[in-house]
PDB file of C-alpha atoms in Angstrom:
ATOM      1  CA  MET V  18      -5.940 -66.075 -87.781  1.00  0.00           C
ATOM      2  CA  THR V  19      -7.328 -63.294 -85.581  1.00  0.00           C
ATOM      3  CA  ASP V  20      -6.164 -59.706 -85.335  1.00  0.00           C
ATOM      4  CA  LYS V  21      -5.209 -58.229 -81.947  1.00  0.00           C
ATOM      5  CA  HIS V  22      -7.134 -55.081 -82.782  1.00  0.00           C
ATOM      6  CA  GLU V  23     -10.424 -56.039 -84.331  1.00  0.00           C
ATOM      7  CA  ASN V  24     -11.891 -52.536 -83.850  1.00  0.00           C
ATOM      8  CA  PRO V  25      -9.426 -49.678 -84.535  1.00  0.00           C
ATOM      9  CA  ASP V  26     -11.696 -47.202 -82.680  1.00  0.00           C
ATOM     10  CA  GLU V  27     -11.393 -49.156 -79.465  1.00  0.00           C
ATOM     11  CA  PRO V  28      -8.439 -48.109 -77.258  1.00  0.00           C
ATOM     12  CA  SER V  29      -5.672 -50.627 -76.698  1.00  0.00           C
ATOM     13  CA  GLU V  30      -4.921 -52.186 -73.347  1.00  0.00           C
ATOM     14  CA  PHE V  31      -1.883 -49.906 -73.007  1.00  0.00           C
ATOM     15  CA  SER V  32      -4.086 -46.838 -73.454  1.00  0.00           C
ATOM     16  CA  ARG V  33      -6.632 -48.064 -70.887  1.00  0.00           C
ATOM     17  CA  VAL V  34      -3.954 -48.763 -68.286  1.00  0.00           C
ATOM     18  CA  ALA V  35      -2.315 -45.383 -68.895  1.00  0.00           C
ATOM     19  CA  GLN V  36      -5.635 -43.614 -68.352  1.00  0.00           C
ATOM     20  CA  THR V  37      -6.400 -45.458 -65.124  1.00  0.00           C
ATOM     21  CA  GLU V  38      -2.937 -44.963 -63.618  1.00  0.00           C
ATOM     22  CA  GLY V  39      -3.196 -41.177 -63.532  1.00  0.00           C
ATOM     23  CA  GLU V  40      -0.412 -38.634 -63.475  1.00  0.00           C
ATOM     24  CA  MET V  41       2.603 -39.284 -61.277  1.00  0.00           C
ATOM     25  CA  SER V  42       5.126 -36.678 -60.294  1.00  0.00           C
ATOM     26  CA  LEU V  43       8.731 -37.117 -61.342  1.00  0.00           C
ATOM     27  CA  VAL V  44       9.848 -37.995 -57.795  1.00  0.00           C
ATOM     28  CA  ALA V  45       7.011 -40.491 -57.316  1.00  0.00           C
ATOM     29  CA  GLU V  46       7.799 -42.105 -60.655  1.00  0.00           C
ATOM     30  CA  PHE V  47      11.479 -42.346 -59.748  1.00  0.00           C
ATOM     31  CA  VAL V  48      10.708 -43.955 -56.375  1.00  0.00           C
ATOM     32  CA  TYR V  49       8.342 -46.402 -58.103  1.00  0.00           C
ATOM     33  CA  PHE V  50      11.141 -47.267 -60.555  1.00  0.00           C
ATOM     34  CA  LEU V  51      13.576 -47.860 -57.671  1.00  0.00           C
ATOM     35  CA  LYS V  52      11.115 -50.116 -55.826  1.00  0.00           C
ATOM     36  CA  THR V  53      10.022 -52.208 -58.806  1.00  0.00           C
ATOM     37  CA  ASN V  54      13.499 -52.655 -60.340  1.00  0.00           C
ATOM     38  CA  LYS V  55      15.371 -52.856 -57.039  1.00  0.00           C
ATOM     39  CA  LYS V  56      17.909 -50.239 -58.110  1.00  0.00           C
ATOM     40  CA  TRP V  57      18.381 -48.629 -54.703  1.00  0.00           C
ATOM     41  CA  TRP V  58      22.042 -47.996 -55.465  1.00  0.00           C
ATOM     42  CA  LEU V  59      20.911 -45.180 -57.812  1.00  0.00           C
ATOM     43  CA  ALA V  60      19.365 -43.138 -54.988  1.00  0.00           C
ATOM     44  CA  PRO V  61      22.645 -41.870 -53.393  1.00  0.00           C
ATOM     45  CA  ILE V  62      24.032 -41.000 -56.812  1.00  0.00           C
ATOM     46  CA  ILE V  63      20.953 -38.923 -57.734  1.00  0.00           C
ATOM     47  CA  VAL V  64      20.947 -37.197 -54.321  1.00  0.00           C
ATOM     48  CA  MET V  65      24.615 -36.237 -54.638  1.00  0.00           C
ATOM     49  CA  LEU V  66      24.097 -34.932 -58.187  1.00  0.00           C
ATOM     50  CA  LEU V  67      21.164 -32.818 -56.967  1.00  0.00           C
ATOM     51  CA  LEU V  68      23.234 -31.422 -54.074  1.00  0.00           C
ATOM     52  CA  LEU V  69      26.124 -30.603 -56.403  1.00  0.00           C
ATOM     53  CA  GLY V  70      23.719 -28.919 -58.842  1.00  0.00           C
ATOM     54  CA  GLY V  71      22.252 -26.913 -55.978  1.00  0.00           C
ATOM     55  CA  LEU V  72      25.736 -25.768 -54.939  1.00  0.00           C
ATOM     56  CA  LEU V  73      26.495 -24.712 -58.482  1.00  0.00           C
ATOM     57  CA  LEU V  74      23.268 -22.715 -58.711  1.00  0.00           C
ATOM     58  CA  LEU V  75      23.929 -21.010 -55.394  1.00  0.00           C
ATOM     59  CA  SER V  76      27.516 -20.182 -56.310  1.00  0.00           C
ATOM     60  CA  GLY V  77      26.283 -17.551 -58.746  1.00  0.00           C
ATOM     61  CA  SER V  78      23.981 -15.893 -56.247  1.00  0.00           C
ATOM     62  CA  ALA V  79      24.340 -13.761 -53.128  1.00  0.00           C
ATOM     63  CA  ALA V  80      24.884 -16.941 -51.090  1.00  0.00           C
ATOM     64  CA  ALA V  81      28.259 -17.543 -52.736  1.00  0.00           C
ATOM     65  CA  PRO V  82      30.428 -16.012 -49.960  1.00  0.00           C
ATOM     66  CA  PHE V  83      28.782 -18.362 -47.441  1.00  0.00           C
ATOM     67  CA  ILE V  84      29.292 -21.410 -49.629  1.00  0.00           C
ATOM     68  CA  TYR V  85      32.963 -20.641 -50.208  1.00  0.00           C
ATOM     69  CA  SER V  86      33.584 -20.386 -46.473  1.00  0.00           C
ATOM     70  CA  LEU V  87      32.414 -24.017 -46.092  1.00  0.00           C
ATOM     71  CA  PHE V  88      35.352 -25.250 -48.151  1.00  0.00           C
TER      72      PHE V  88
END
């Protein structure tokens, strides 16, 4: 019976792939997730949550009177 890791000093396949992939931004990683898993229905939900969060952040600033006039 053979061990998967004969040499413990040698990096695993997972480590090698992680090093060659490089760093991805959060947005790029999310788009990659949507494409590979075909979960495009998540995109409008995330966009609406981001817009609502932006409105909440702006409601405490000097832009608040302009936001309230929209509604």
